Coordinates of C-alpha atoms in Angstrom, one line a residue:
Chain Q
M1 CA -41.6 101.2 130.3
K2 CA -41.9 104.0 127.9
K3 CA -42.2 106.4 130.9
F4 CA -38.5 105.8 131.9
L5 CA -36.9 106.4 128.5
P6 CA -36.5 110.2 129.0
I7 CA -34.4 109.8 132.1
P8 CA -31.1 108.7 130.4
A9 CA -31.9 111.2 127.7
A10 CA -32.3 114.0 130.2
F11 CA -29.2 112.8 132.0
G12 CA -27.2 113.0 128.7
Y13 CA -28.7 116.4 128.0
F14 CA -27.6 117.9 131.3
T15 CA -24.2 116.2 131.2
V16 CA -23.4 118.3 128.1
F17 CA -24.0 121.5 130.1
V18 CA -22.0 120.3 133.1
L19 CA -19.1 119.5 130.8
I20 CA -19.3 123.0 129.2
Y21 CA -19.4 124.5 132.6
L22 CA -16.3 122.5 133.7
A23 CA -14.4 123.4 130.5
L24 CA -15.2 127.1 131.0
G25 CA -14.1 126.9 134.6
Y26 CA -10.9 125.2 133.7
D27 CA -10.2 127.8 131.0
W28 CA -10.9 130.6 133.4
Y29 CA -8.7 129.0 136.0
R30 CA -5.8 128.5 133.5
N31 CA -6.1 132.1 132.3
K32 CA -5.9 133.4 135.9
Q33 CA -2.6 131.5 136.4
A34 CA 0.7 133.3 135.9
P35 CA 2.4 132.0 132.8
D36 CA 5.8 130.3 133.1
Q37 CA 8.7 132.4 132.0
P38 CA 12.1 131.3 130.6
I39 CA 13.7 132.2 133.9
A40 CA 12.1 132.5 137.4
F41 CA 12.4 136.3 137.5
S42 CA 10.8 137.6 140.7
H43 CA 9.2 141.1 140.8
K44 CA 8.9 140.6 144.6
I45 CA 12.7 140.7 145.0
H46 CA 13.4 143.4 142.4
V47 CA 10.6 145.8 143.3
G48 CA 9.6 144.8 146.9
R49 CA 13.0 144.0 148.4
V50 CA 15.6 145.9 146.2
G51 CA 13.1 148.8 145.6
L52 CA 13.7 149.4 141.9
D53 CA 11.4 151.8 140.2
C54 CA 9.2 150.3 137.4
R55 CA 10.8 152.7 134.9
F56 CA 14.3 151.4 135.7
C57 CA 13.6 148.3 133.6
H58 CA 10.4 149.3 131.7
E59 CA 12.2 152.3 130.3
T60 CA 9.8 153.5 127.6
V61 CA 6.7 153.4 129.7
D62 CA 6.5 157.2 129.9
K63 CA 7.9 157.8 126.5
S64 CA 6.0 155.4 124.2
T65 CA 2.8 153.6 123.8
Y66 CA 4.6 150.4 124.9
A67 CA 6.1 149.9 128.3
G68 CA 9.0 147.9 126.9
I69 CA 10.6 144.7 128.2
P70 CA 14.2 145.0 129.3
S71 CA 16.8 143.4 127.2
V72 CA 19.2 140.8 128.5
Q73 CA 21.9 143.5 128.4
K74 CA 19.9 145.6 130.8
C75 CA 19.7 142.7 133.2
M76 CA 23.4 142.0 132.8
S77 CA 24.2 145.7 133.6
C78 CA 23.5 144.7 137.3
H79 CA 23.9 140.9 137.2
A80 CA 27.4 140.9 135.9
N81 CA 28.3 141.5 139.5
V82 CA 25.2 141.0 141.6
A83 CA 24.1 137.6 142.8
T84 CA 26.2 135.7 140.2
D85 CA 26.1 132.5 142.2
R86 CA 22.3 132.0 141.9
P87 CA 21.2 129.3 139.4
E88 CA 18.6 131.6 137.8
V89 CA 21.1 134.4 137.4
Q90 CA 23.5 131.9 135.8
K91 CA 20.8 130.9 133.4
L92 CA 20.5 134.6 132.5
A93 CA 24.3 134.8 132.0
G94 CA 24.0 131.8 129.7
Y95 CA 21.6 133.9 127.5
W96 CA 24.1 136.7 127.6
E97 CA 27.0 134.5 126.5
R98 CA 25.0 133.0 123.7
Q99 CA 23.8 136.5 122.7
E100 CA 20.3 135.2 122.6
A101 CA 17.1 137.1 123.3
M102 CA 14.9 136.0 126.1
E103 CA 11.5 134.9 124.9
W104 CA 9.1 136.2 127.7
N105 CA 5.6 135.0 127.7
R106 CA 2.8 137.5 127.6
V107 CA 1.1 138.0 130.9
H108 CA -1.6 140.6 130.0
R109 CA -3.9 139.3 127.4
I110 CA -6.5 141.4 125.5
R111 CA -8.7 139.2 123.4
I112 CA -8.8 141.4 120.4
R113 CA -5.7 143.4 120.9
N114 CA -5.6 144.6 117.3
H115 CA -8.6 146.7 117.7
V116 CA -7.6 148.9 120.5
Y117 CA -5.2 151.7 120.8
F118 CA -3.7 151.9 124.3
S119 CA -0.9 154.2 125.2
H120 CA 1.1 153.7 128.4
K121 CA 2.6 157.2 128.0
S122 CA -0.7 159.1 128.1
H123 CA -1.9 157.1 131.1
I124 CA 1.3 157.7 133.1
R125 CA 1.0 161.4 132.2
A126 CA -2.6 161.4 133.4
G127 CA -1.3 160.3 136.8
I128 CA -2.5 156.7 136.8
D129 CA -0.3 154.5 139.0
C130 CA 1.1 151.3 137.5
A131 CA -0.5 149.3 140.3
D132 CA -4.0 150.6 139.3
C133 CA -4.0 148.3 136.4
H134 CA -1.1 145.8 137.0
G135 CA -1.8 145.2 140.7
E136 CA 0.7 145.1 143.5
V137 CA 3.5 143.6 141.5
R138 CA 5.9 144.0 144.3
Y139 CA 4.2 141.2 146.2
M140 CA 4.2 138.8 143.3
D141 CA 6.9 136.3 142.6
K142 CA 5.5 135.4 139.3
V143 CA 3.4 138.2 137.7
R144 CA -0.1 137.5 136.8
Q145 CA -2.9 139.5 135.2
V146 CA -5.0 141.2 137.9
S147 CA -7.4 143.4 136.0
S148 CA -9.8 142.0 133.4
L149 CA -8.6 144.5 130.7
E150 CA -12.1 144.3 129.2
M151 CA -13.8 147.3 127.6
G152 CA -16.2 147.7 130.5
W153 CA -13.3 147.9 132.9
C154 CA -11.6 150.6 130.8
V155 CA -14.8 152.6 130.4
S156 CA -15.7 152.6 134.1
C157 CA -12.3 154.2 134.9
H158 CA -12.6 156.6 132.0
Q159 CA -16.0 157.7 133.3
S160 CA -14.9 158.2 136.8
K161 CA -11.9 160.2 135.8
N162 CA -13.8 162.2 133.2
A163 CA -11.7 161.0 130.3
S164 CA -13.2 160.8 126.9
T165 CA -15.5 157.8 126.2
D166 CA -15.9 158.5 122.5
C167 CA -15.3 155.2 120.6
L168 CA -12.7 156.8 118.4
T169 CA -10.5 157.6 121.4
C170 CA -9.4 153.9 121.7
H171 CA -10.7 152.2 118.6
M172 CA -9.1 153.4 115.4
Chain H
M1 CA -13.5 172.9 119.1
P2 CA -11.5 172.5 115.8
K3 CA -13.1 171.3 112.6
W4 CA -10.5 169.3 110.6
G5 CA -10.5 169.7 106.9
M6 CA -8.3 169.2 103.9
V7 CA -7.5 171.3 100.8
I8 CA -6.1 169.7 97.7
D9 CA -4.7 172.0 95.1
L10 CA -5.4 170.2 91.8
D11 CA -3.3 172.8 89.9
K12 CA -0.3 171.7 91.9
C13 CA -1.1 168.0 91.9
T14 CA 0.9 166.0 89.3
G15 CA -0.9 162.7 89.9
C16 CA 2.3 161.0 91.0
G17 CA 0.5 158.8 93.6
A18 CA 2.9 159.4 96.5
C19 CA -0.1 160.2 98.7
V20 CA -1.7 156.8 97.8
A21 CA 1.4 154.9 98.6
A22 CA 2.0 156.9 101.9
C23 CA -1.6 156.3 103.0
K24 CA -1.4 152.5 102.3
T25 CA 1.8 152.2 104.4
E26 CA 0.7 154.5 107.2
N27 CA -2.7 152.9 107.7
N28 CA -1.9 149.3 107.1
V29 CA -4.3 149.1 104.1
G30 CA -4.4 145.7 102.7
V31 CA -2.8 144.9 99.3
V32 CA -4.6 142.4 97.1
S33 CA -3.3 140.3 94.2
P34 CA -3.6 141.6 90.6
R35 CA -6.4 139.1 89.8
L36 CA -8.5 140.4 92.8
S37 CA -7.7 143.9 91.8
S38 CA -9.2 143.3 88.4
E39 CA -12.4 142.2 90.2
N40 CA -12.5 145.6 92.0
R41 CA -11.3 144.2 95.3
S42 CA -8.4 146.6 95.6
M43 CA -8.4 148.8 98.7
F44 CA -7.6 152.4 98.9
W45 CA -8.2 155.0 101.6
M46 CA -6.7 157.6 99.4
E47 CA -7.5 156.8 95.8
M48 CA -6.1 158.5 92.7
I49 CA -9.1 159.0 90.3
K50 CA -8.1 159.2 86.7
M51 CA -10.4 161.2 84.4
V52 CA -9.9 161.0 80.7
E53 CA -11.4 163.7 78.6
G54 CA -11.5 163.3 74.8
E55 CA -11.1 160.2 72.7
E56 CA -7.6 159.7 71.3
Y57 CA -4.1 160.8 72.1
P58 CA -3.7 164.3 70.7
D59 CA -7.2 165.4 71.4
M60 CA -7.4 164.3 75.0
R61 CA -6.6 165.4 78.4
V62 CA -6.1 163.4 81.6
R63 CA -7.0 164.7 85.0
Y64 CA -6.0 163.1 88.3
I65 CA -8.0 163.7 91.5
P66 CA -6.7 162.3 94.8
R67 CA -9.7 161.3 96.8
P68 CA -9.6 160.7 100.6
C69 CA -12.8 160.3 102.8
F70 CA -14.5 163.7 102.6
H71 CA -15.6 163.6 106.3
C72 CA -18.9 165.2 105.4
D73 CA -20.6 167.5 107.9
R74 CA -23.9 165.8 107.0
P75 CA -22.7 162.3 106.2
P76 CA -25.1 160.0 104.4
C77 CA -23.2 156.9 105.5
T78 CA -23.8 157.4 109.3
R79 CA -27.6 157.6 108.8
V80 CA -27.9 154.1 107.4
C81 CA -25.5 152.3 109.8
P82 CA -27.7 149.9 111.9
V83 CA -25.2 149.5 114.7
R84 CA -23.7 153.0 114.9
A85 CA -20.3 151.8 113.8
T86 CA -19.9 154.9 111.8
Y87 CA -20.9 158.2 113.2
L88 CA -19.9 161.9 113.1
A89 CA -17.4 162.2 116.0
E90 CA -16.3 165.3 117.8
E91 CA -14.2 167.7 115.7
G92 CA -16.1 166.7 112.6
L93 CA -14.4 163.4 111.8
V94 CA -16.5 160.6 110.5
A95 CA -15.5 157.7 112.7
Q96 CA -15.5 154.0 111.6
I97 CA -15.4 151.6 114.6
Y98 CA -14.3 148.2 113.4
N99 CA -15.4 146.3 116.5
R100 CA -18.9 147.4 116.0
C101 CA -19.1 147.0 112.2
I102 CA -21.1 144.0 111.1
G103 CA -20.1 144.3 107.5
C104 CA -23.6 145.0 106.1
R105 CA -22.1 147.5 103.7
Y106 CA -25.1 149.9 103.8
C107 CA -22.7 152.8 104.3
M108 CA -20.8 151.8 101.2
A109 CA -24.0 152.0 99.2
A110 CA -24.9 155.3 100.9
C111 CA -21.6 157.1 100.3
P112 CA -22.0 159.2 97.1
Y113 CA -18.2 159.3 96.8
T114 CA -17.6 155.6 97.2
V115 CA -14.8 156.2 99.7
K116 CA -15.5 153.1 101.8
V117 CA -13.9 149.8 101.2
F118 CA -14.8 146.4 102.4
N119 CA -12.4 143.7 103.6
W120 CA -13.3 140.8 101.4
Y121 CA -10.4 138.7 102.6
E122 CA -8.2 138.3 105.6
P123 CA -5.4 140.7 104.9
Q124 CA -2.2 139.0 103.7
W125 CA 1.1 140.6 104.6
S126 CA 4.4 139.5 103.0
D127 CA 7.4 139.1 105.3
E128 CA 8.9 142.4 104.1
R129 CA 5.6 144.2 104.6
K130 CA 5.1 142.8 108.1
Q131 CA 8.1 144.8 109.3
C132 CA 6.6 148.1 108.3
V133 CA 3.2 147.6 109.8
N134 CA 2.2 150.7 111.7
P135 CA 1.6 149.7 115.4
D136 CA -0.5 152.8 116.0
V137 CA -3.2 151.7 113.5
S138 CA -5.3 148.6 114.0
L139 CA -5.2 145.7 111.5
R140 CA -8.7 145.2 110.2
P141 CA -10.0 141.7 109.9
K142 CA -12.1 140.2 107.2
G143 CA -15.7 141.4 107.0
V144 CA -15.5 145.0 108.1
V145 CA -15.8 148.3 106.2
E146 CA -12.9 150.8 106.5
K147 CA -12.0 154.2 105.2
C148 CA -9.7 157.2 105.6
T149 CA -9.6 158.5 109.2
F150 CA -7.7 161.7 108.5
C151 CA -4.8 159.8 110.3
Y152 CA -6.6 160.1 113.6
H153 CA -3.8 158.3 115.4
R154 CA -1.5 161.2 114.5
L155 CA -4.0 163.6 116.1
Q156 CA -4.0 161.4 119.2
I157 CA -0.3 161.3 119.5
A158 CA 0.1 165.1 118.7
R159 CA -2.5 165.9 121.3
E160 CA -0.8 163.7 123.9
D161 CA 2.5 165.5 123.2
A162 CA 1.0 168.9 123.3
R163 CA -0.7 168.1 126.6
A164 CA 2.6 166.9 128.1
E165 CA 4.3 170.1 127.2
N166 CA 1.3 172.2 128.5
R167 CA 0.6 174.0 125.2
P168 CA -2.2 174.2 122.8
L169 CA -2.1 172.0 119.7
K170 CA -0.4 173.8 116.8
E171 CA -1.1 173.4 113.1
A172 CA 2.3 171.8 112.5
D173 CA 1.7 169.1 115.1
Y174 CA -1.1 167.3 113.3
R175 CA -0.1 166.5 109.8
V176 CA -1.7 163.7 107.8
A177 CA 0.4 161.1 106.0
C178 CA -0.6 162.1 102.4
Q179 CA 0.2 165.7 103.2
D180 CA 3.7 164.7 104.4
A181 CA 4.3 162.6 101.3
C182 CA 3.1 165.1 98.7
P183 CA 6.2 166.3 96.8
A184 CA 4.2 169.2 95.2
A185 CA 2.8 170.3 98.5
A186 CA -0.6 170.2 97.0
I187 CA -2.3 168.9 100.1
S188 CA -2.9 171.1 103.1
F189 CA -4.6 170.1 106.3
G190 CA -5.8 171.9 109.4
D191 CA -8.5 173.5 111.3
L192 CA -11.1 174.9 108.9
E193 CA -12.4 177.4 111.5
D194 CA -9.1 178.7 112.8
K195 CA -8.3 182.0 111.0
S196 CA -4.6 181.5 111.3
T197 CA -4.4 178.3 109.3
K198 CA -3.6 177.8 105.7
V199 CA -6.7 175.8 105.0
Y200 CA -9.0 178.5 106.4
E201 CA -7.7 180.9 103.7
L202 CA -7.5 178.3 100.9
S203 CA -11.0 176.8 101.5
R204 CA -12.5 180.3 101.2
S205 CA -10.6 181.3 98.1
T206 CA -12.3 181.8 94.8
R207 CA -10.7 178.6 93.4
A208 CA -12.2 176.4 96.1
M209 CA -14.9 173.9 95.2
R210 CA -16.3 170.7 96.7
I211 CA -17.3 167.6 94.8
M212 CA -21.1 167.1 94.4
E213 CA -21.8 170.2 96.5
D214 CA -25.5 170.3 95.4
I215 CA -26.4 167.1 97.2
G216 CA -25.9 168.8 100.6
T217 CA -23.4 166.5 102.3
E218 CA -21.0 169.4 103.0
P219 CA -17.7 167.6 102.6
K220 CA -14.7 169.0 104.5
V221 CA -12.3 168.3 101.6
F222 CA -11.9 171.2 99.3
Y223 CA -10.4 171.1 95.8
L224 CA -8.6 174.1 94.3
S225 CA -8.8 174.5 90.6
E226 CA -8.6 177.4 88.2
G227 CA -11.7 176.3 86.4
E228 CA -11.3 174.9 82.9

């Protein structure tokens, strides 16, 4: 009788690991998903079909460390006249009439963002294409994060392009 | 390769503390409550050291010495760091990498100038202060050591701009926050090995001296004083 006691104990022991595995898997799966946005804005239509340049909306990408998210006013500069009958565009017009800012959800997450200095400007100047990090946005309806944005991923590119790998270059 | 250094003219310095305030704002240095400050938990990257000579009012003299990190050429702090979170980087800057720091505070004990400060608490920002947090400088969490970086982010930005315009970095491009704030222009900053800079000339003048020169740390911050 005593011999069989460890079996439920062992079962319980391994169940814990299975549960941890499943929880991590779910977390990974959820992180890979594109977050929901206040309106169903499609990069596929704007970049792929209409052919807008990234810099048309993300104006400060080559001038500042931040790429910049376009204001509702920027959207309305076209959508006052273009595709006004679509429900999503009408939702946008609602924001404009209420003079309310759109609260976009962050797509690209860096776990400890506070500790790293990243400048869009200097990367654009170095000739890095937007798609190298952000993926082929023109085929995405809903943008999701493509690259891991972890330090090893940064460093591997810095090494291959002979950029500085001194800690102080990014962490200050 | 440049070797960045600072020259502080104590004959010009009035001890107003503008450099201290500018440094705090520029580098998001935490502000602590008066009670914690009395327990020596206050944080300064640029500290105004007050030296009182003499006993009572008429027979006394007060000196003020602004003290940033000296970015020594032979830094004692980097030798003791077990995780290489602080090291002598290129261009002679002593780097402090917050991600790596484990908060052992050996470097604080090793530094003869006590320039390093430890984050005892999670930094608290008032609503007004939150709006002027500098996005170019990281916000340090609780449990890491920090110190003056010679406004390294400014060098980074200046270098990016110079590279974009295809020209070498000029002296006027890279200015530190305390230098910008000093109303008496007592602080000069630049490349110590470039003969065209002001600091080259000043650091070699007869008035120049360094603090605790005899211990051989070779600091890159020079003080100018007419003796006495």
